[in-house]
Amino acid sequence: MGEDYITSVLKETRVFYPLKNFSANSLIKNMEEYKALYKYSIENPESFWAEKASELEWFKKWDTVLRNDQGFFKWFEGGYLNVCHNCLDKNIRKNKDKLALIWEPESGKSKTYTYEQLLKEVCKFANVLKNKGIKKGDVVQIYLPMIPELPISMLACARIGAIHSVVFAGFSSDALKDRIQDSGAKLLVTADGSFRNKKIFPLKDNADKAIKECPAIKSVIIIKRAKNKVIIEKGRDYWYSDLIKESAISNFCQPESMHAEDSLFILYTSGTTGKPKGVLHTQAGYLLFAQQTFKYIFDIKNEDIFFCTADIGWITGHSYIVYGPFSNGATVLMYEGSPTFPKPDRFWKIIDKYKATVFYTAPTAIRALAKEGNSWPNKCRLSSLRLLGTVGEPINPEAWLWYYEIIGKKRCPIVDTWWQTETGGILISPLPGATPLKPGSATIPFFGIEAEVLKDDGSKAQANEGGYLVIKKPWPGMLRTIWNNPEKYKHTYFEKFGMYLTGDSAKVDEDNYFWIMGRTDDVIKVAGHRIGSAEVESSLVSHKAVAEAAIVPYPHDIKGQAIYAFVVLKNGNKKSDSLKEELKQHVSRQVGPIAKPDKIQFADDLPKTRSGKIMRRILRAIAEGTKEYGNITTLAEPNVVEVLEKGKIN
Ligand code: WTA
């Protein structure tokens, strides 16, 4: 890796080598070291993971590293530990005064917690939950904005063995209701409101609507955040600030001894069909994987300030704001608000204010900020940065280069990290001190991860040939099942090839670098958020004017993909712009603003096979403007394509 950053004009051949001084201070210093450890991890996965697992603190050591229980994988069975203990108590013994969490709200009135202070808050919250009758194995639903109480309540759950289920605060009451009904939560933690762009979002009001239809919820704990007026239902709703004043609330709470395979959390994510599915992660394997990936991929140092812009309502926040950083004793920076409010320099100013060293964000944010021009970042120093990361969708080389040159000043490697809610942590990514980077490629698999691209018949794809991305062997951070639906787990992920099917298409180039191309299913990535076509379609169809609807993605400069909806109205409804607007608002209310279609085209008919199946590839070709419909001879009404093309929304 001698070369200091070389570029060439050809897209596919641009390679950026790690700088010498970066590599010299890294955990993995060159590709030879990576290759040797990777080989060991693949040939001896159980020894590899057992060695790594001894970096955690166990109350009792495991008996078996890995067991396949009829297609359900169990890691570290017989072992007992506590995730919260590994995140807080363990680090307090090393340095209780080290900063654990920095919180930057929209107002700029930041708050910080040392490891010792964070433990105290977590213990108090844990005791409050216990007082409300929450026990090991109970589900706690969390519907909070990006405030410190969000990670605090998650860690409090982990401390007492409750299973948390966080719902992104941008979701509507319907989405919250669906998730609570599926998770069976007994208690809901929410806030009186949240701030975004100085506006207040009425979280508690949404929660009230949702829990009308969720009889299992016995208590609601409300955090005061926005001084927003809320309705308090006596005997059910409590202000958190009142509960912690109760004399019985102690500053310490004994961590529960948890079996390695006890449930840690449920996180709902969109799949191919129907409602979102509850991805289940368990204790030890998830924690170990979050801890190890964070350590190696962000090459974390004691003095690092790690700034991750994700919302904790998504897996990135779970693994790389909460469990990864804290289990490594790192300092993490979380913010509330949006990247462009009040000005498009919000991130750059936060980086300078706290001298953040590692910055982890999404391509959609990079594209949006690049569009605002270089003057915003150029007004800031950004000299504290040493490493950059991206996640959530493929990054186009132009955005990558902007990030590299304008934000990283050609000094900072970029880790393009590929992973999923289901994978628990990063599976494909550069190691920043070792891996030569190619803009747009997530590069190479992490230790213990055997990734491959297969053709439909299960044979291995050739170099640069697209196919299904699969993971051949289990890894500790993988999902264990789908909550309430083990059959769906087996069917979705293992039926096609008998190994983990990611749902992404990818290709591998001649250097064995992975290039993620997109989803193979009906999941759409809008601004990095995972949206299921089925959810948006059923929301559209639930509107009284709509008979039928189909949605497809189309390329969008900033969001990566946006939603194009084809809508067939019921007889007697007029096709009007105001109805389009109403439909957009309808989806926004029912699912959430992130799922709102950007374009709606009214159609008299959708392209269907003779058996009545909607042919989405045709709709996609129309929306994308490629006109590459593929075979259309099986269409019941072939002229529908021409009609739809004519009515296309540009
Ligand atoms: C996509 C987010 C390309 C992919 C952590 C995956 C990516 C889905 C990348 C999971 C990346 C994530 N390059 N595509 N670096 N990272 N994806 O569950 O399609 O919200 O299947 O998890 O995001 O989305 P999820």
XYZ file of C-alpha atoms and ligand atoms in Angstrom:
675
model
C 0.000 0.000 0.000
C 2.877 2.342 -0.626
C 1.212 4.746 -3.041
C -0.147 7.990 -1.708
C -3.620 8.430 -3.258
C -3.600 8.160 -7.006
C -6.510 8.869 -9.274
C -7.138 8.050 -12.849
C -9.826 9.451 -15.054
C -11.475 6.141 -15.845
C -14.436 5.553 -13.566
C -13.943 1.875 -12.930
C -10.233 2.094 -12.309
C -10.010 4.964 -9.865
C -8.314 3.601 -6.810
C -7.473 5.502 -3.642
C -4.831 3.962 -1.428
C -4.686 4.520 2.331
C -2.193 7.175 3.329
C 0.933 5.830 4.994
C 0.475 7.611 8.275
C -3.144 6.481 8.500
C -2.202 2.854 7.934
C 0.656 2.997 10.390
C -1.756 3.870 13.209
C -4.464 1.395 12.242
C -5.504 -1.915 13.709
C -5.198 -3.592 10.308
C -2.337 -1.939 8.467
C -2.337 -3.543 5.047
C -4.088 -6.055 2.834
C -1.739 -8.852 3.835
C -2.854 -8.496 7.443
C -6.487 -8.365 6.361
C -6.135 -11.406 4.146
C -4.449 -13.482 6.825
C -7.037 -12.697 9.481
C -9.894 -13.054 6.990
C -8.647 -16.478 5.939
C -8.410 -17.565 9.559
C -11.927 -16.243 10.296
C -13.443 -18.158 7.391
C -11.549 -21.379 7.949
C -12.037 -21.377 11.727
C -15.141 -19.302 12.349
C -15.853 -20.748 15.760
C -12.332 -20.174 17.084
C -12.248 -16.727 15.540
C -15.530 -15.620 17.125
C -14.741 -17.313 20.441
C -11.491 -15.343 20.653
C -13.325 -12.116 19.871
C -16.075 -12.967 22.359
C -13.559 -12.995 25.186
C -13.330 -9.212 24.745
C -16.831 -9.060 26.254
C -17.493 -9.557 29.961
C -19.459 -12.695 30.694
C -21.210 -13.678 33.916
C -20.859 -17.247 32.708
C -18.899 -18.451 29.709
C -20.710 -20.136 26.803
C -20.801 -23.890 26.162
C -21.088 -23.918 22.369
C -20.089 -21.182 19.938
C -22.593 -21.963 17.174
C -25.462 -24.366 16.700
C -27.880 -24.749 13.832
C -31.245 -25.555 15.347
C -33.276 -26.548 12.291
C -32.353 -23.431 10.375
C -32.352 -21.110 13.399
C -28.833 -20.164 14.405
C -27.748 -19.995 18.052
C -24.544 -18.326 19.152
C -22.751 -18.738 22.481
C -25.426 -20.924 24.049
C -24.938 -21.522 27.737
C -23.254 -18.127 28.103
C -24.682 -15.354 30.266
C -23.970 -11.635 30.154
C -25.658 -8.258 30.198
C -25.437 -5.944 27.207
C -25.821 -2.756 29.263
C -23.136 -3.921 31.691
C -20.822 -4.413 28.705
C -21.659 -0.945 27.422
C -21.383 1.008 30.651
C -20.158 -0.691 33.846
C -17.219 -2.280 32.050
C -16.026 1.083 30.725
C -16.554 2.886 33.995
C -13.896 0.746 35.588
C -11.450 1.994 32.965
C -12.408 5.652 32.965
C -15.619 6.786 34.587
C -15.127 10.395 33.502
C -14.759 9.689 29.832
C -17.510 11.246 27.722
C -19.942 8.640 26.510
C -22.543 10.789 24.815
C -22.683 14.274 23.366
C -26.098 15.479 22.318
C -26.512 18.432 19.971
C -30.127 19.598 19.774
C -31.480 22.006 17.225
C -31.182 24.851 19.736
C -27.451 24.202 20.109
C -27.849 23.840 23.884
C -25.913 20.633 24.010
C -25.772 18.105 26.801
C -23.041 15.639 27.627
C -22.846 12.480 29.707
C -19.759 10.796 31.039
C -19.897 7.026 31.283
C -20.613 7.339 34.988
C -23.415 9.854 34.442
C -24.915 7.774 31.684
C -24.973 4.690 33.889
C -26.783 6.633 36.585
C -29.464 7.827 34.160
C -29.856 4.367 32.691
C -30.210 2.815 36.151
C -32.860 5.336 37.121
C -34.793 4.650 33.949
C -34.412 0.915 34.488
C -35.824 1.233 37.998
C -38.742 3.285 36.705
C -39.522 0.557 34.170
C -39.360 -2.058 36.900
C -41.706 -0.014 39.063
C -44.141 0.001 36.202
C -44.079 -3.777 36.235
C -41.703 -4.392 33.337
C -39.842 -7.665 33.686
C -37.328 -9.688 31.745
C -38.811 -10.695 28.376
C -41.462 -7.947 28.282
C -41.543 -5.698 25.225
C -41.166 -1.931 25.629
C -42.106 0.221 22.656
C -40.057 3.386 22.275
C -41.302 6.287 20.157
C -38.881 9.096 20.836
C -37.072 11.798 18.917
C -33.289 12.096 18.899
C -32.909 13.003 22.556
C -30.606 11.366 25.120
C -33.568 9.568 26.691
C -33.755 7.427 23.553
C -30.425 5.624 24.030
C -30.982 5.799 27.792
C -34.302 3.961 27.565
C -32.830 1.341 25.228
C -29.962 0.653 27.602
C -32.395 0.607 30.528
C -34.359 -2.125 28.763
C -31.183 -4.065 28.089
C -30.212 -3.724 31.751
C -33.377 -5.385 33.038
C -33.763 -7.826 30.170
C -36.745 -6.134 28.554
C -36.934 -6.245 24.767
C -36.993 -2.817 23.178
C -38.793 -2.021 19.982
C -37.939 1.450 18.732
C -40.212 3.121 16.196
C -38.769 5.991 14.151
C -40.371 9.194 15.464
C -41.151 10.311 11.906
C -43.646 7.486 11.553
C -47.363 8.098 11.778
C -49.748 6.818 14.410
C -50.911 4.031 12.107
C -47.390 2.774 11.621
C -46.851 2.924 15.382
C -50.098 1.051 16.003
C -49.155 -1.760 13.603
C -45.820 -2.193 15.311
C -47.229 -2.189 18.838
C -49.897 -4.685 17.868
C -47.282 -6.990 16.434
C -44.696 -6.598 19.180
C -47.192 -6.994 22.026
C -45.536 -4.187 23.997
C -46.884 -3.468 27.487
C -45.348 -0.070 27.925
C -44.705 2.839 25.609
C -42.042 5.484 26.076
C -42.703 8.680 24.159
C -42.333 12.469 24.368
C -44.721 15.392 24.374
C -43.270 16.398 21.020
C -40.157 16.566 18.908
C -38.454 19.393 17.083
C -37.558 19.486 13.441
C -36.823 22.728 11.663
C -38.197 24.538 14.713
C -41.574 22.908 14.163
C -43.120 20.671 16.788
C -44.174 17.169 15.852
C -46.923 15.942 18.248
C -45.594 12.555 19.275
C -47.885 12.003 22.244
C -50.987 12.832 20.207
C -49.901 10.250 17.629
C -49.263 7.771 20.383
C -52.726 8.384 21.845
C -54.322 7.583 18.511
C -52.225 4.466 18.113
C -52.805 2.986 21.539
C -56.567 3.325 21.317
C -56.246 0.102 19.368
C -53.477 -1.427 21.468
C -55.034 -2.775 24.663
C -51.797 -4.490 25.701
C -50.238 -1.104 26.528
C -50.726 -0.586 30.241
C -48.474 2.413 30.822
C -47.118 5.324 28.874
C -44.053 7.222 30.041
C -43.723 10.711 28.599
C -40.508 12.672 28.353
C -40.908 16.434 28.490
C -39.217 17.760 25.421
C -41.248 20.334 23.541
C -43.447 21.957 26.205
C -46.273 20.716 24.052
C -49.716 20.350 25.607
C -50.744 16.723 25.888
C -53.680 14.791 27.244
C -52.813 12.711 30.295
C -54.906 9.644 30.855
C -54.931 8.977 34.571
C -53.618 5.626 35.663
C -51.926 5.073 32.299
C -49.834 8.119 31.400
C -46.955 9.398 33.517
C -44.395 12.151 33.112
C -40.927 10.691 33.351
C -39.818 13.708 35.391
C -42.401 12.805 38.066
C -41.534 9.121 38.103
C -37.848 9.647 38.804
C -38.627 11.884 41.750
C -40.282 9.001 43.569
C -38.236 8.119 46.605
C -37.886 4.468 45.669
C -35.892 5.295 42.542
C -32.315 4.422 43.255
C -29.298 5.424 41.187
C -28.289 1.850 40.777
C -29.958 -1.115 39.196
C -28.448 -4.572 39.166
C -27.973 -5.793 35.583
C -30.019 -8.881 34.808
C -28.063 -11.968 33.859
C -29.175 -12.727 30.314
C -28.709 -15.859 28.288
C -26.765 -15.228 25.083
C -29.795 -16.082 22.967
C -32.398 -14.127 24.957
C -34.042 -11.413 22.867
C -32.451 -7.955 22.939
C -34.575 -5.955 20.531
C -37.100 -5.986 17.724
C -36.762 -3.511 14.893
C -39.396 -3.326 12.197
C -38.347 -3.047 8.600
C -40.050 -3.195 5.245
C -39.980 -6.393 3.311
C -41.358 -7.564 0.028
C -44.901 -8.237 1.069
C -47.409 -6.994 3.567
C -46.703 -5.116 6.750
C -43.223 -4.445 8.107
C -41.596 -7.397 9.769
C -40.064 -7.409 13.229
C -36.421 -8.315 12.869
C -35.261 -9.952 16.100
C -31.748 -9.574 17.466
C -30.480 -11.370 20.540
C -27.939 -10.508 23.229
C -24.407 -11.776 22.848
C -24.009 -12.326 19.115
C -25.474 -8.971 18.198
C -23.395 -7.126 20.770
C -20.211 -8.888 19.743
C -20.783 -8.133 16.093
C -21.635 -4.467 16.691
C -18.578 -4.145 18.921
C -16.117 -5.795 16.525
C -17.329 -4.088 13.353
C -17.262 -0.706 15.066
C -13.759 -1.311 16.355
C -12.203 -2.449 13.070
C -14.176 -0.556 10.449
C -14.028 2.812 12.184
C -10.609 1.866 13.497
C -11.641 3.455 16.729
C -9.183 5.238 19.039
C -9.616 6.244 22.646
C -9.725 9.941 21.803
C -12.163 9.663 18.892
C -15.390 11.650 18.734
C -17.671 9.546 16.574
C -20.464 11.496 14.883
C -23.192 9.363 13.335
C -26.051 11.284 11.731
C -28.497 8.384 11.567
C -31.702 8.364 13.547
C -31.720 5.773 16.314
C -35.092 4.666 14.945
C -33.130 2.780 12.280
C -30.607 -0.015 12.644
C -27.652 2.299 11.953
C -28.489 4.226 15.098
C -28.954 1.049 17.130
C -25.610 -0.430 16.137
C -23.434 2.648 15.593
C -24.828 5.244 17.976
C -25.674 2.932 20.843
C -24.304 -0.608 21.013
C -21.141 -0.398 18.876
C -19.721 2.809 20.354
C -20.638 2.147 23.980
C -19.387 -1.438 23.976
C -16.051 0.002 22.807
C -16.040 2.735 25.438
C -16.096 5.371 22.702
C -17.502 8.908 22.694
C -20.492 9.232 20.424
C -22.126 12.385 19.131
C -25.829 12.394 18.263
C -27.785 15.310 16.877
C -31.401 16.323 16.605
C -32.889 18.027 13.568
C -31.987 17.952 9.926
C -28.784 18.380 7.878
C -29.877 21.613 6.216
C -31.578 23.490 9.043
C -31.074 26.307 9.852
C -28.371 26.302 7.170
C -26.723 23.632 5.024
C -23.625 23.822 7.237
C -25.249 22.146 10.220
C -23.045 19.026 10.078
C -19.854 20.926 9.323
C -20.427 23.272 12.243
C -21.134 20.382 14.604
C -17.937 18.672 13.437
C -15.920 21.821 14.204
C -17.710 22.504 17.487
C -16.836 19.109 18.958
C -13.761 18.317 16.876
C -15.430 15.166 15.610
C -12.896 12.720 14.222
C -15.103 10.161 12.499
C -18.201 11.115 10.546
C -20.773 8.550 9.403
C -23.690 9.579 7.202
C -25.834 8.564 4.211
C -25.288 9.202 0.487
C -28.595 11.080 0.287
C -27.311 13.631 2.816
C -24.013 13.920 0.965
C -25.800 14.578 -2.323
C -28.130 17.123 -0.741
C -25.225 18.973 0.896
C -22.999 18.823 -2.184
C -25.797 20.494 -4.118
C -25.659 23.458 -1.732
C -22.150 24.229 -2.947
C -18.661 24.096 -1.483
C -18.830 27.416 0.302
C -20.642 25.892 3.290
C -18.021 23.288 4.148
C -15.237 25.606 3.042
C -16.233 28.093 5.728
C -15.550 25.400 8.334
C -12.225 23.892 9.309
C -13.139 20.181 9.341
C -9.538 19.579 10.351
C -10.439 17.228 13.202
C -11.800 14.612 10.777
C -9.693 11.559 10.100
C -12.247 9.078 8.721
C -15.550 9.248 6.835
C -18.271 6.668 6.349
C -21.450 6.134 4.359
C -24.353 3.748 4.673
C -27.825 3.018 3.424
C -27.678 2.959 -0.365
C -25.114 2.868 -3.128
C -23.046 6.046 -3.323
C -22.483 7.406 -6.798
C -18.827 8.117 -7.610
C -19.452 11.870 -8.020
C -20.865 12.155 -4.498
C -18.046 9.956 -3.196
C -15.416 12.232 -4.733
C -17.068 15.343 -3.369
C -17.130 13.790 0.093
C -13.520 12.711 -0.251
C -12.157 16.007 -1.545
C -14.340 18.702 -0.006
C -15.114 17.150 3.366
C -12.186 14.781 3.851
C -9.662 17.106 2.111
C -8.170 14.013 0.467
C -6.847 13.014 3.881
C -9.666 10.840 5.156
C -10.474 7.378 3.869
C -14.152 6.678 3.198
C -15.672 3.470 4.479
C -18.665 2.636 2.276
C -20.391 0.203 4.601
C -22.929 -2.272 3.246
C -25.321 -3.964 5.632
C -28.977 -4.321 6.628
C -31.345 -4.269 9.583
C -31.182 -8.051 9.463
C -27.395 -8.281 9.502
C -27.057 -6.401 12.794
C -23.803 -4.811 11.729
C -21.640 -4.052 8.722
C -20.816 -7.015 6.463
C -19.012 -5.475 3.504
C -16.739 -2.470 3.941
C -13.186 -1.294 3.566
C -10.888 -1.453 6.570
C -9.606 2.102 6.429
C -5.922 1.456 7.028
C -5.714 -1.418 4.602
C -8.234 -1.446 1.784
C -7.608 0.495 -1.431
C -10.868 2.319 -2.163
C -12.883 2.416 -5.371
C -15.591 5.088 -5.376
C -18.991 3.409 -5.434
C -17.835 0.012 -4.209
C -18.425 -1.247 -0.662
C -15.225 -3.230 -1.362
C -14.597 -6.416 0.644
C -16.253 -8.588 3.306
C -15.599 -8.182 7.015
C -13.958 -10.962 9.011
C -16.098 -14.067 9.224
C -18.325 -13.005 6.327
C -18.455 -15.154 3.218
C -20.297 -13.118 0.621
C -20.997 -14.278 -2.902
C -23.020 -13.324 -5.961
C -25.168 -16.093 -7.426
C -27.133 -16.486 -10.602
C -30.758 -17.552 -10.534
C -29.813 -21.223 -10.869
C -27.565 -20.986 -7.798
C -24.280 -21.060 -9.674
C -21.651 -18.435 -8.978
C -21.784 -15.343 -11.180
C -18.732 -14.470 -13.281
C -16.641 -11.411 -12.539
C -18.720 -8.262 -13.188
C -21.837 -10.295 -13.796
C -24.831 -9.181 -11.752
C -26.692 -11.567 -9.486
C -28.129 -12.195 -6.040
C -25.951 -11.207 -3.126
C -25.879 -14.006 -0.534
C -23.998 -14.679 2.685
C -22.945 -18.288 2.809
C -22.343 -18.889 6.509
C -24.003 -17.579 9.670
C -22.392 -14.712 11.600
C -23.019 -13.612 15.201
C -24.947 -10.420 14.365
C -27.493 -11.988 12.051
C -31.208 -11.764 12.810
C -32.493 -14.791 14.683
C -36.039 -14.769 13.405
C -38.939 -12.554 12.462
C -41.006 -11.755 15.529
C -44.178 -13.870 15.523
C -43.302 -15.284 12.143
C -40.521 -17.893 12.081
C -41.883 -19.330 8.842
C -41.426 -16.017 7.110
C -37.842 -15.887 8.381
C -37.056 -19.209 6.758
C -38.927 -18.453 3.602
C -37.612 -14.911 3.039
C -33.972 -15.499 3.777
C -33.168 -19.158 3.270
C -35.588 -20.765 0.872
C -34.134 -19.676 -2.437
C -30.530 -20.824 -2.029
C -30.341 -22.457 1.416
C -28.104 -19.635 2.607
C -28.800 -16.063 3.684
C -30.399 -14.129 0.839
C -29.827 -10.399 1.226
C -32.459 -9.138 -1.223
C -29.796 -7.051 -2.972
C -28.303 -7.490 -6.383
C -24.571 -7.023 -6.735
C -21.550 -7.827 -8.809
C -18.011 -8.732 -7.910
C -15.202 -7.290 -10.017
C -11.892 -8.855 -10.987
C -10.299 -7.617 -7.737
C -13.055 -9.321 -5.733
C -14.632 -5.990 -4.857
C -18.386 -5.923 -4.290
C -20.569 -3.399 -6.099
C -24.088 -3.237 -4.711
C -26.594 -2.533 -7.454
C -29.911 -2.293 -5.620
C -32.776 -4.424 -4.367
C -34.057 -7.484 -6.169
C -37.397 -7.306 -4.380
C -40.105 -4.683 -4.036
C -38.255 -2.675 -1.437
C -37.491 0.921 -2.442
C -34.721 2.932 -0.839
C -35.944 6.502 -0.620
C -33.263 8.758 0.823
C -31.797 5.623 2.381
C -35.081 4.684 4.083
C -36.449 1.281 3.363
C -39.985 1.465 1.995
C -42.043 -1.590 1.089
C -44.084 -1.192 -2.091
C -46.891 -3.161 -0.492
C -47.238 -0.707 2.410
C -47.570 2.320 0.152
C -49.871 0.513 -2.249
C -52.221 -0.662 0.450
C -52.276 2.835 1.874
C -53.228 4.258 -1.533
C -55.898 1.628 -2.029
C -57.354 2.383 1.393
C -58.335 5.819 0.067
C -61.979 5.925 -0.934
C -61.284 7.130 -4.486
C -58.710 4.483 -5.361
C -59.427 1.141 -6.987
C -55.903 -0.047 -7.617
C -52.353 1.196 -7.231
C -48.809 0.134 -8.031
C -45.631 1.938 -7.056
C -42.134 1.710 -8.490
C -38.886 3.579 -7.888
C -37.326 6.048 -10.286
C -33.888 7.672 -10.012
C -33.753 10.897 -8.036
C -30.771 13.280 -7.816
C -30.815 13.617 -4.059
C -32.924 10.819 -2.642
C -31.283 8.194 -4.847
C -34.692 6.724 -5.521
C -38.132 8.283 -5.295
C -41.610 6.821 -5.537
C -43.691 6.862 -8.717
C -47.288 5.741 -8.199
C -49.700 4.498 -10.842
C -53.240 4.870 -9.549
C -56.487 3.578 -10.982
C -59.494 5.473 -9.622
C -62.864 4.031 -8.807
C -65.613 4.961 -11.252
C -67.060 8.392 -10.659
C -63.877 9.996 -9.295
C -62.321 12.866 -11.193
C -58.623 12.802 -12.014
C -57.439 16.090 -10.578
C -54.301 17.640 -9.161
C -56.065 18.216 -5.884
C -56.827 14.506 -5.632
C -53.155 13.751 -6.295
C -52.209 16.039 -3.446
C -54.809 14.420 -1.217
C -53.426 10.975 -1.993
C -49.911 12.114 -1.158
C -51.109 13.472 2.170
C -53.055 10.290 2.798
C -49.921 8.137 2.471
C -47.930 10.627 4.497
C -50.460 10.418 7.328
C -50.867 6.669 7.222
C -47.317 5.503 6.690
C -45.178 8.567 7.274
C -43.811 11.500 5.269
C -40.870 9.421 4.030
C -43.228 7.119 2.113
C -45.047 9.872 0.218
C -45.076 9.305 -3.571
C -43.261 12.028 -5.495
C -45.202 11.438 -8.679
C -48.694 10.111 -9.179
C -49.999 9.130 -12.583
C -53.674 8.330 -12.962
C -54.215 5.339 -15.199
C -57.251 3.547 -16.541
C -55.480 0.241 -16.490
C -52.273 -1.321 -15.193
C -50.149 -3.734 -17.206
C -51.136 -7.222 -16.089
C -50.486 -10.750 -17.142
C -53.427 -12.837 -18.196
C -53.491 -14.284 -14.708
C -53.884 -10.772 -13.300
C -50.386 -10.149 -11.927
C -49.153 -6.564 -12.225
C -45.968 -6.442 -14.306
C -43.909 -4.000 -12.329
C -40.878 -4.137 -14.566
C -42.960 -2.458 -17.246
C -44.104 0.262 -14.860
C -40.533 0.714 -13.769
C -39.325 1.090 -17.347
C -41.977 3.759 -17.849
C -41.134 5.627 -14.639
C -37.399 5.429 -15.277
C -37.879 6.420 -18.899
C -35.746 3.547 -20.199
C -38.495 1.984 -22.309
C -36.803 -1.330 -21.659
C -39.979 -3.223 -20.920
C -38.658 -6.703 -21.584
C -41.054 -9.293 -22.910
C -44.572 -7.849 -23.154
C -46.226 -10.643 -25.078
C -47.746 -12.091 -21.927
C -49.703 -8.905 -21.249
C -53.465 -9.220 -21.232
C -53.768 -5.783 -22.886
C -50.536 -4.949 -24.743
C -51.623 -1.430 -25.720
C -51.731 -0.364 -22.051
C -48.003 0.352 -22.248
C -48.403 2.955 -24.929
C -51.248 4.633 -23.080
C -49.224 4.807 -19.870
C -46.181 6.191 -21.703
C -48.345 8.998 -23.042
C -49.548 9.973 -19.609
C -46.111 9.805 -18.011
C -45.267 12.436 -15.390
C -41.908 14.076 -16.001
C -29.015 -0.819 1.106
C -29.310 -0.037 6.516
C -25.338 0.064 -1.178
C -29.129 -2.248 0.585
C -27.997 -0.310 7.241
C -29.592 -3.007 1.802
C -26.614 -0.217 0.705
C -30.498 -2.024 2.463
C -25.511 0.125 1.529
C -30.675 -2.249 3.941
C -24.282 0.471 0.885
C -27.206 -0.353 2.792
N -24.243 0.420 -0.462
N -26.517 -0.243 -0.626
N -23.197 0.832 1.552
N -25.910 0.034 2.808
N -27.642 -0.491 1.531
O -32.196 -2.415 6.553
O -30.097 -2.277 -0.426
O -32.328 0.101 6.357
O -30.270 -4.201 1.504
O -30.172 -1.087 6.718
O -29.870 -0.761 2.229
O -31.397 -1.210 4.528
P -31.604 -1.137 6.093
